mmCIF file of C-alpha atoms and ligand atoms in Angstrom:
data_model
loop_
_atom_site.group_PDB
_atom_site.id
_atom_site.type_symbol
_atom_site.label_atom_id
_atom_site.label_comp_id
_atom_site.label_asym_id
_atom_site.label_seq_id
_atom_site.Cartn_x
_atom_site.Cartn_y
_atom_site.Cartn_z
ATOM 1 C CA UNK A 275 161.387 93.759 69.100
ATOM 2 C CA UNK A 276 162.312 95.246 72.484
ATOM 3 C CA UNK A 277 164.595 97.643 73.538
ATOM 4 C CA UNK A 278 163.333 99.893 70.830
ATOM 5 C CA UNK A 279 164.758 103.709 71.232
ATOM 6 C CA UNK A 280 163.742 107.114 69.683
ATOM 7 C CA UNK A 281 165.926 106.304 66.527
ATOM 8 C CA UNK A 282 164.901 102.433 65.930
ATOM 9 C CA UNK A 283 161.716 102.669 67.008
ATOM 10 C CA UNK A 284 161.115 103.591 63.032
ATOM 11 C CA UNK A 285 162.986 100.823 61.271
ATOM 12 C CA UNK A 286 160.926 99.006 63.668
ATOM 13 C CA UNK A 287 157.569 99.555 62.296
ATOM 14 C CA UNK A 288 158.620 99.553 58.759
ATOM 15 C CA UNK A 289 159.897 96.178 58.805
ATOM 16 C CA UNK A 290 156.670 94.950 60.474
ATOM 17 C CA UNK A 291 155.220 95.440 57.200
ATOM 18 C CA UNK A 292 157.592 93.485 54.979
ATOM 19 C CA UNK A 293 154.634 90.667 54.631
ATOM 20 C CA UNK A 294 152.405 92.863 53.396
ATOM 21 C CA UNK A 295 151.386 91.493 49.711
ATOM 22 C CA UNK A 296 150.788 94.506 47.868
ATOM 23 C CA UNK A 297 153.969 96.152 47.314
ATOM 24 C CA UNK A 298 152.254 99.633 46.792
ATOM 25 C CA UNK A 299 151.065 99.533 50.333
ATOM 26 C CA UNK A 300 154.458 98.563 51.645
ATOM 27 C CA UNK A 301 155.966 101.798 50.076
ATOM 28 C CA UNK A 302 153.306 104.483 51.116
ATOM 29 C CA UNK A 303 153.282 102.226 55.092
ATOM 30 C CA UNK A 304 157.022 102.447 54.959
ATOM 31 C CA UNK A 305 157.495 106.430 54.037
ATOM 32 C CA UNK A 306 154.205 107.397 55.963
ATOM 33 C CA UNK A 307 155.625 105.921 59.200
ATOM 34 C CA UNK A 308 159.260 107.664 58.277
ATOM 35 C CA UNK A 309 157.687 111.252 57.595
ATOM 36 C CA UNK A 310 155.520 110.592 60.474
ATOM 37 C CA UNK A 311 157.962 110.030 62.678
ATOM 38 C CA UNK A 312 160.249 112.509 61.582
ATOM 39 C CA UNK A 313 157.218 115.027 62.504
ATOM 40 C CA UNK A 314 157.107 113.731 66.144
ATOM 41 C CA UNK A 315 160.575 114.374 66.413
ATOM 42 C CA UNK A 316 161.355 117.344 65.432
ATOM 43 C CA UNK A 317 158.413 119.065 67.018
ATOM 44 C CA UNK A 318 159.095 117.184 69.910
ATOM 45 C CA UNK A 319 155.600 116.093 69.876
ATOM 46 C CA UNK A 320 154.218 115.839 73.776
ATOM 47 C CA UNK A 321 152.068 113.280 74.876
ATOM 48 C CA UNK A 322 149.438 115.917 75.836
ATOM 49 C CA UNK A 323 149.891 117.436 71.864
ATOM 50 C CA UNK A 324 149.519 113.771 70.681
ATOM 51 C CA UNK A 325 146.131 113.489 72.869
ATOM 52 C CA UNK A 326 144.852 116.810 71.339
ATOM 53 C CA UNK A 327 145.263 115.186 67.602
ATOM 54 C CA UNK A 328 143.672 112.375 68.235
ATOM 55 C CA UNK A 329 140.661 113.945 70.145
ATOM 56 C CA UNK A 330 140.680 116.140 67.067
ATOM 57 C CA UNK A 331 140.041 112.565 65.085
ATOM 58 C CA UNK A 332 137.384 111.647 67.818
ATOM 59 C CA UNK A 333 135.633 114.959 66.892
ATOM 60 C CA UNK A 334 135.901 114.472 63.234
ATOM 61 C CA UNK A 335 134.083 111.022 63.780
ATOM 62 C CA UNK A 336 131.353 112.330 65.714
ATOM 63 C CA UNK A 337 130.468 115.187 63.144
ATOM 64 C CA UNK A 338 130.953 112.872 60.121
ATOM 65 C CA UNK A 339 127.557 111.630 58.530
ATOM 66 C CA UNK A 340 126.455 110.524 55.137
ATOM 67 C CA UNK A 341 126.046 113.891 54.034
ATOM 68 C CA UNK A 342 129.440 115.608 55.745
ATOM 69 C CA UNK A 343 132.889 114.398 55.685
ATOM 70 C CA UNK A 344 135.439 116.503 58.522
ATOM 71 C CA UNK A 345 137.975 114.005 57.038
ATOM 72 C CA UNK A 346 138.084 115.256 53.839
ATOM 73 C CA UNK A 347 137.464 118.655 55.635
ATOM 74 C CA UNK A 348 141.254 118.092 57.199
ATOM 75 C CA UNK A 349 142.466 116.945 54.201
ATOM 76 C CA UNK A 350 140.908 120.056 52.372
ATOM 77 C CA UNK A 351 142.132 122.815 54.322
ATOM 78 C CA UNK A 352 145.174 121.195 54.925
ATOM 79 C CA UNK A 353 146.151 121.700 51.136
ATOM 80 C CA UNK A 354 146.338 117.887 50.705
ATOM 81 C CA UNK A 355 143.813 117.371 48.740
ATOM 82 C CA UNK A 356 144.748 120.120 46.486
ATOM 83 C CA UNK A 357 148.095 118.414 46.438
ATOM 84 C CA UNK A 358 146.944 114.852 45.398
ATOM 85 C CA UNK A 359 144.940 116.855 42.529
ATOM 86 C CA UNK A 360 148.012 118.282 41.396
ATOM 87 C CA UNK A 361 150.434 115.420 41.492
ATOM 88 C CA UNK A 362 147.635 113.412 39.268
ATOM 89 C CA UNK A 363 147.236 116.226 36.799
ATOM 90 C CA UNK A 364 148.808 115.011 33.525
ATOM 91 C CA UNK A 365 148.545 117.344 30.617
ATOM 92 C CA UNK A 366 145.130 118.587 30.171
ATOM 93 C CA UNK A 367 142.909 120.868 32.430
ATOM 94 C CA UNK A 368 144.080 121.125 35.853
ATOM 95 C CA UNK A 369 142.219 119.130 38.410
ATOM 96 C CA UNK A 370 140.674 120.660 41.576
ATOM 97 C CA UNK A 371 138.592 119.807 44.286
ATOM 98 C CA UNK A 372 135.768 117.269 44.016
ATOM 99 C CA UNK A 373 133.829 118.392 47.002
ATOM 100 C CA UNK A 374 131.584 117.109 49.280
ATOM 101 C CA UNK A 375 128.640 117.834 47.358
ATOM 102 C CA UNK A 376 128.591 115.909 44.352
ATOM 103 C CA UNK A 377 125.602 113.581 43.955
ATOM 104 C CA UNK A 378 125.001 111.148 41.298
ATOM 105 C CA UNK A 379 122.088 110.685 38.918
ATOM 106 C CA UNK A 380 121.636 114.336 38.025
ATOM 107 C CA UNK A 381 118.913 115.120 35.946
ATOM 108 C CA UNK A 382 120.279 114.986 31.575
ATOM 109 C CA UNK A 383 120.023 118.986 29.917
ATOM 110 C CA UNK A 384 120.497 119.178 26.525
ATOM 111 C CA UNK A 385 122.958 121.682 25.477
ATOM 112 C CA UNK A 386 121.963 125.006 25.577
ATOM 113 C CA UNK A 387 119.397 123.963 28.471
ATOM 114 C CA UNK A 388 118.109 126.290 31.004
ATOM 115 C CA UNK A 389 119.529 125.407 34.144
ATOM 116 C CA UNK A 390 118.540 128.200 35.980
ATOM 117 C CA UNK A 391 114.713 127.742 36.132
ATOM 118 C CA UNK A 392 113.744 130.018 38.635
ATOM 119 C CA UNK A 393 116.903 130.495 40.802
ATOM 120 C CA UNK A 394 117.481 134.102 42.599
ATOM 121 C CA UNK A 395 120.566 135.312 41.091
ATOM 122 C CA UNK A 396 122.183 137.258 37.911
ATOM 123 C CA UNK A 397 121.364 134.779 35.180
ATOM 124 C CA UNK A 398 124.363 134.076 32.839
ATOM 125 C CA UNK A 399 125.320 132.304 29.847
ATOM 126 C CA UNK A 400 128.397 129.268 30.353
ATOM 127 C CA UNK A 401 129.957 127.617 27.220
ATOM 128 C CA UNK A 402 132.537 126.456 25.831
ATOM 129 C CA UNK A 403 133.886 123.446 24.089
ATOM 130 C CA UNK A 404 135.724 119.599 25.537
ATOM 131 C CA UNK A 405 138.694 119.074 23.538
ATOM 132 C CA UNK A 406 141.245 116.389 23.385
ATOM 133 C CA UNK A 407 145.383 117.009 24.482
ATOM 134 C CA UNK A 408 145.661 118.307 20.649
ATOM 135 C CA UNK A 409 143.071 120.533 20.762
ATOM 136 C CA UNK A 410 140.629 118.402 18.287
ATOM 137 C CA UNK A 411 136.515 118.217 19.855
ATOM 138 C CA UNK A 412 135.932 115.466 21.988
ATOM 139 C CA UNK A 413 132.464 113.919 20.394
ATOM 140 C CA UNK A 414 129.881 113.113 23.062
ATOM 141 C CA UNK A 415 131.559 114.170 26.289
ATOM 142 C CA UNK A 416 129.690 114.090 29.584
ATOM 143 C CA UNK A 417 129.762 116.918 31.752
ATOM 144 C CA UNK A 418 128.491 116.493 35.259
ATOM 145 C CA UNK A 419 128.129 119.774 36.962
ATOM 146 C CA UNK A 420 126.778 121.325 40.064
ATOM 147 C CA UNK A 421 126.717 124.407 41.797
ATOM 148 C CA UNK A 422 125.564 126.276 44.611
ATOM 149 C CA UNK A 423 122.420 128.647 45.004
ATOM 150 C CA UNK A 424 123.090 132.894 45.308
ATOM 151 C CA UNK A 425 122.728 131.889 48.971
ATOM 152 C CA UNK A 426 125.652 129.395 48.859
ATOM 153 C CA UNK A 427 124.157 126.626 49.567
ATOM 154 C CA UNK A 428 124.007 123.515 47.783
ATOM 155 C CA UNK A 429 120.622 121.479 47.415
ATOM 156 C CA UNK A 430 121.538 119.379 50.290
ATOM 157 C CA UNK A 431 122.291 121.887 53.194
ATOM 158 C CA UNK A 432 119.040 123.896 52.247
ATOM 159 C CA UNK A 433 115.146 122.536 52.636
ATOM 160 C CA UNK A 434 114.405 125.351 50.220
ATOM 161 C CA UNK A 435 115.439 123.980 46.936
ATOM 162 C CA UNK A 436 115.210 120.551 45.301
ATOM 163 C CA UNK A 437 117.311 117.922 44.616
ATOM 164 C CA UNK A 438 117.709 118.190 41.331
ATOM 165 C CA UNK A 439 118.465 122.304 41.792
ATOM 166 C CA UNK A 440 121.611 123.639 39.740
ATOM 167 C CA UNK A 441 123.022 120.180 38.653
ATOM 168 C CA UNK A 442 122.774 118.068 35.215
ATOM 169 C CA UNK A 443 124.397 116.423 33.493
ATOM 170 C CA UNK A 444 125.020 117.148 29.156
ATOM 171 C CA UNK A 445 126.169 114.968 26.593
ATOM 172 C CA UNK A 446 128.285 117.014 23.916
ATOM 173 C CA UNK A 447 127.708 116.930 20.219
ATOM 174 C CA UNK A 448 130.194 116.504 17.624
ATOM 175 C CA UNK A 449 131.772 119.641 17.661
ATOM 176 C CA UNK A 450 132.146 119.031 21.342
ATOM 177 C CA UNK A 451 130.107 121.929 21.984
ATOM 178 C CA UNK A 452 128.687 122.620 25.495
ATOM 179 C CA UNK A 453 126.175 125.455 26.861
ATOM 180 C CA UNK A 454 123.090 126.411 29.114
ATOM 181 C CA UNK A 455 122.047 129.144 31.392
ATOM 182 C CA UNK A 456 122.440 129.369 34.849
ATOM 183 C CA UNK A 457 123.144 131.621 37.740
ATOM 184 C CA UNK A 458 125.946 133.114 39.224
ATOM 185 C CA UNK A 459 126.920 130.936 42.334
ATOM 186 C CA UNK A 460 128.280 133.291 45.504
ATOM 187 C CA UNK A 461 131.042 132.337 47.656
ATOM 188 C CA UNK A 462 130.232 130.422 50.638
ATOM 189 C CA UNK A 463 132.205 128.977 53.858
ATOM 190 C CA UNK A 464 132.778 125.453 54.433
ATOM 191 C CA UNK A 465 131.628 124.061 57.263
ATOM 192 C CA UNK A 466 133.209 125.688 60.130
ATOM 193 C CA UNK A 467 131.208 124.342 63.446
ATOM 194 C CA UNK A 468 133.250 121.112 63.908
ATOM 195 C CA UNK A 469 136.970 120.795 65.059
ATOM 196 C CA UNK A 470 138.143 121.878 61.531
ATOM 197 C CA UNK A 471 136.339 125.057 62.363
ATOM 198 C CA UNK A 472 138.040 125.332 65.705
ATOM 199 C CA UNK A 473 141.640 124.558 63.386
ATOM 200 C CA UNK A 474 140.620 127.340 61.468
ATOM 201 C CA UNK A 475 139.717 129.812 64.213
ATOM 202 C CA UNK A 476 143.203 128.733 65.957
ATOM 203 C CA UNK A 477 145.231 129.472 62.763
ATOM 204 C CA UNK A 478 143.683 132.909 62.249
ATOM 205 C CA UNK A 479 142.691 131.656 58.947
ATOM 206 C CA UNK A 480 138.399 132.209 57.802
ATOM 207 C CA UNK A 481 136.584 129.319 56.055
ATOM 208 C CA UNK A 482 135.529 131.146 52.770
ATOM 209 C CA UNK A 483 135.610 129.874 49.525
ATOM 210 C CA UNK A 484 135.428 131.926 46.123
ATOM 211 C CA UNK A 485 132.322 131.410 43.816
ATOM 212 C CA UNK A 486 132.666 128.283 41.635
ATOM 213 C CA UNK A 487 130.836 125.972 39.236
ATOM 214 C CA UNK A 488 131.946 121.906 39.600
ATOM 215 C CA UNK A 489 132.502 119.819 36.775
ATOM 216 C CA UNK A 490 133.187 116.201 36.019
ATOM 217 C CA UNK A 491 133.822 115.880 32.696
ATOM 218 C CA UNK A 492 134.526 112.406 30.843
ATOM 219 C CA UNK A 493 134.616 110.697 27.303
ATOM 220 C CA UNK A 494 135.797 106.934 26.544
ATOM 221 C CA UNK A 495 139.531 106.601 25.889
ATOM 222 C CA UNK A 496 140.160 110.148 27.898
ATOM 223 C CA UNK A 497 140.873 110.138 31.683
ATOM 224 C CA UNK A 498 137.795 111.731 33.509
ATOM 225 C CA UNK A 499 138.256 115.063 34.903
ATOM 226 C CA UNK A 500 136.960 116.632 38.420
ATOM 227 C CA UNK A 501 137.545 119.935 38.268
ATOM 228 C CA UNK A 502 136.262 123.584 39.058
ATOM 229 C CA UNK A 503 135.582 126.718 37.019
ATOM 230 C CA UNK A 504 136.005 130.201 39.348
ATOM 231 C CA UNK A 505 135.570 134.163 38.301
ATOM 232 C CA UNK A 506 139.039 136.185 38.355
ATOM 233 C CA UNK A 507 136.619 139.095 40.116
ATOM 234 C CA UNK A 508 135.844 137.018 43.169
ATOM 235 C CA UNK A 509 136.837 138.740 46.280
ATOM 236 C CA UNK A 510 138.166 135.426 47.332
ATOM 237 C CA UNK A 511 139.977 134.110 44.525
ATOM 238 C CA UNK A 512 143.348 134.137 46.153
ATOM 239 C CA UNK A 513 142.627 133.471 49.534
ATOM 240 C CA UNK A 514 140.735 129.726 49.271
ATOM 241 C CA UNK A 515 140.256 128.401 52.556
ATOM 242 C CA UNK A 516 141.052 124.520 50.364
ATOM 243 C CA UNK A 517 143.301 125.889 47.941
ATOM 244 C CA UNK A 518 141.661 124.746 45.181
ATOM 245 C CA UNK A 519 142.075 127.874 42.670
ATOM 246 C CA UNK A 520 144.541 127.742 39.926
ATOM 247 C CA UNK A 521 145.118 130.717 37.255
ATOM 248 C CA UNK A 522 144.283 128.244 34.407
ATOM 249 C CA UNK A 523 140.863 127.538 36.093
ATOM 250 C CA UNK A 524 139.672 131.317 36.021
ATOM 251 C CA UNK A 525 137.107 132.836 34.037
ATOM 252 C CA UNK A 526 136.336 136.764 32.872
ATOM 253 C CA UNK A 527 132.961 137.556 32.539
ATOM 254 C CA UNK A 528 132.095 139.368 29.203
ATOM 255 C CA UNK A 529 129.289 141.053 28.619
ATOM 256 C CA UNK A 530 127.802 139.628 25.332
ATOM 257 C CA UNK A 531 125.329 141.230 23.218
ATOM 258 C CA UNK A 532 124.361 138.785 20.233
ATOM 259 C CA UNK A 533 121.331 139.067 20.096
ATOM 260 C CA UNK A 534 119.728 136.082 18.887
ATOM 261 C CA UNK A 535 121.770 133.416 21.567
ATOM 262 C CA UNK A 536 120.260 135.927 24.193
ATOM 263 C CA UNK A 537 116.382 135.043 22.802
ATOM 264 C CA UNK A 538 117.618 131.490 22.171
ATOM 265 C CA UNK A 539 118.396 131.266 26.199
ATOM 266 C CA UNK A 540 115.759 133.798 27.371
ATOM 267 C CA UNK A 541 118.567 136.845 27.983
ATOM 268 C CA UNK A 542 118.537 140.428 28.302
ATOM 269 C CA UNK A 543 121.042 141.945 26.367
ATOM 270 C CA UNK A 544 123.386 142.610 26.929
ATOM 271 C CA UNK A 545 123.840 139.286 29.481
ATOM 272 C CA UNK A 546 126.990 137.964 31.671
ATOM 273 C CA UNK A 547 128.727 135.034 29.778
ATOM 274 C CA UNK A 548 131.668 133.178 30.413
ATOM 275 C CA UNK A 549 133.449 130.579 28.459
ATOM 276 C CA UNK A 550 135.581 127.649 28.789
ATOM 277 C CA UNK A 551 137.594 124.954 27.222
ATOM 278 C CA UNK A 552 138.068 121.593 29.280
ATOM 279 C CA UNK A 553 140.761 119.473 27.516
ATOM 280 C CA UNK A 554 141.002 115.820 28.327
ATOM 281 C CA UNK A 555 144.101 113.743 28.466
ATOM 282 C CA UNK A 556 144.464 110.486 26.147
ATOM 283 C CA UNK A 557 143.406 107.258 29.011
ATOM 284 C CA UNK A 558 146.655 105.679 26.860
ATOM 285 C CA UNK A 559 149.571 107.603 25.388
ATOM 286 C CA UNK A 560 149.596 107.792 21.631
ATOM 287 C CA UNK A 561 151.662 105.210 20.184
ATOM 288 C CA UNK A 562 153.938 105.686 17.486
HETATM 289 FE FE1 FE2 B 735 131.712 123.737 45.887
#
């Protein structure tokens, strides 16, 4: 392997993989070294531009803990991660981002629980049903869910609130009924004091974020689903700094008056509610 130019230099490093076992790894080697290539060409990459990406990684490294992830960071505001969701959605609700906030063990809430305990914030009512690709309930669903606080933090960037603040998870019933009371989460930046920050601030672009509730929701024989739940009102509903909005993923907010589901859940009348429908793809096709 000498004597390797610009143009062979690719074949090169493709081939160098041909022992590799698993053949899945020899396709995504073999086209991430072509597209990767093809980049450095035809931007010309410089040696002092390749030097700036990988001090970029050396930043990343630094600033990434347990708790904080600049890799998934990149990949976020990138759109990548938004476009792995979307090449794996298969029929069903659409998938969105998972976050770096997602903790497990959360605390069980029966449905209709009070999430909202005594969170700041304009308390509302969320329900809705998990259904199967034909529309039928899904019996005993999980739904993991978390959110952030009106200050837009999560529990683990803020000494203020607990660890189990704004998270549970439910079991459905039959009818595949879900609901509790919570608060309205605000929109909030990602982290922007690291070199994604410093991407962002070069590109012009800001690091907000549009209000959003997280949910995981899963049932045997269904594929689980990470997804998120946003308000058609929010100021930054079309301007995601991770792309993660879709239209199908969008909520109104009614203002409900039935009176006795407002003293069931401790509501004023009339009270903010919202309401949706998660539908969960078969783990197997249907046969026959
Ligand atoms: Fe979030």
């Amino acid at each position: 392997m000498r004597n390797v130019d610009a143009n062979t230099l690719t074949n090169a490093v493709i081939r160098s993989f041909d022992g590799a076992a698993d053949p899945r790894l020899r396709e995504i080697i073999a086209s991430l070294v072509s597209h990767l290539h093809d980049f450095a060409r035809e931007v010309k990459l410089t040696p002092e531009e390749w030097q700036a990406g990988i001090a970029f990684m050396h930043h990343a490294a630094k600033i990434t803990n347990e708790s904080r992830s600049e890799f998934v960071l990149t990949s976020d505001v990138l759109g990548l991660s938004s476009l792995v969701d979307l090449i794996a959605s298969s029929g069903g609700t659409e998938r969105s981002a998972l976050g770096p906030f997602h903790a497990e063990g959360s605390p069980l809430l029966a449905v209709g629980g009070d999430l909202k305990k005594d969170n700041d914030g304009e308390a509302m009512l969320v329900q809705g049903r998990v259904l199967d690709s034909a529309g039928r309930p899904v019996a005993r669903a999980q739904l993991d869910f978390w959110q952030a606080a009106i200050n837009g933090k999560y529990w683990q960037q803020d000494p203020e609130q607990s660890p189990d603040n704004l998270r549970f998870r439910m079991i459905t019933g039959d009818d595949g009924e879900y609901a509790f009371t919570t608060v309205r989460p605000a929109p909030y930046t990602v982290p922007y004091d690291g070199p994604v920050g410093d991407l962002l601030r070069a590109g012009g672009r800001h690091a907000w974020r549009p209000a959003h509730f997280h949910f995981i929701v899963s049932a045997p024989g269904h594929h689980a689903l990470t997804t998120e739940v946003f308000f058609a009102d929010d100021p930054y509903i079309d301007e995601d700094a991770v792309f993660g909005v879709r239209e199908s993923l969008l909520t109104q907010i009614t203002s409900d008056n039935d009176a006795s589901l407002a003293q069931k859940h401790g509501l004023n009348t009339p009270y903010p509610s919202v309401r949706f429908d998660f539908r969960l793809a078969a783990a197997t096709p249907a046969r026959g």
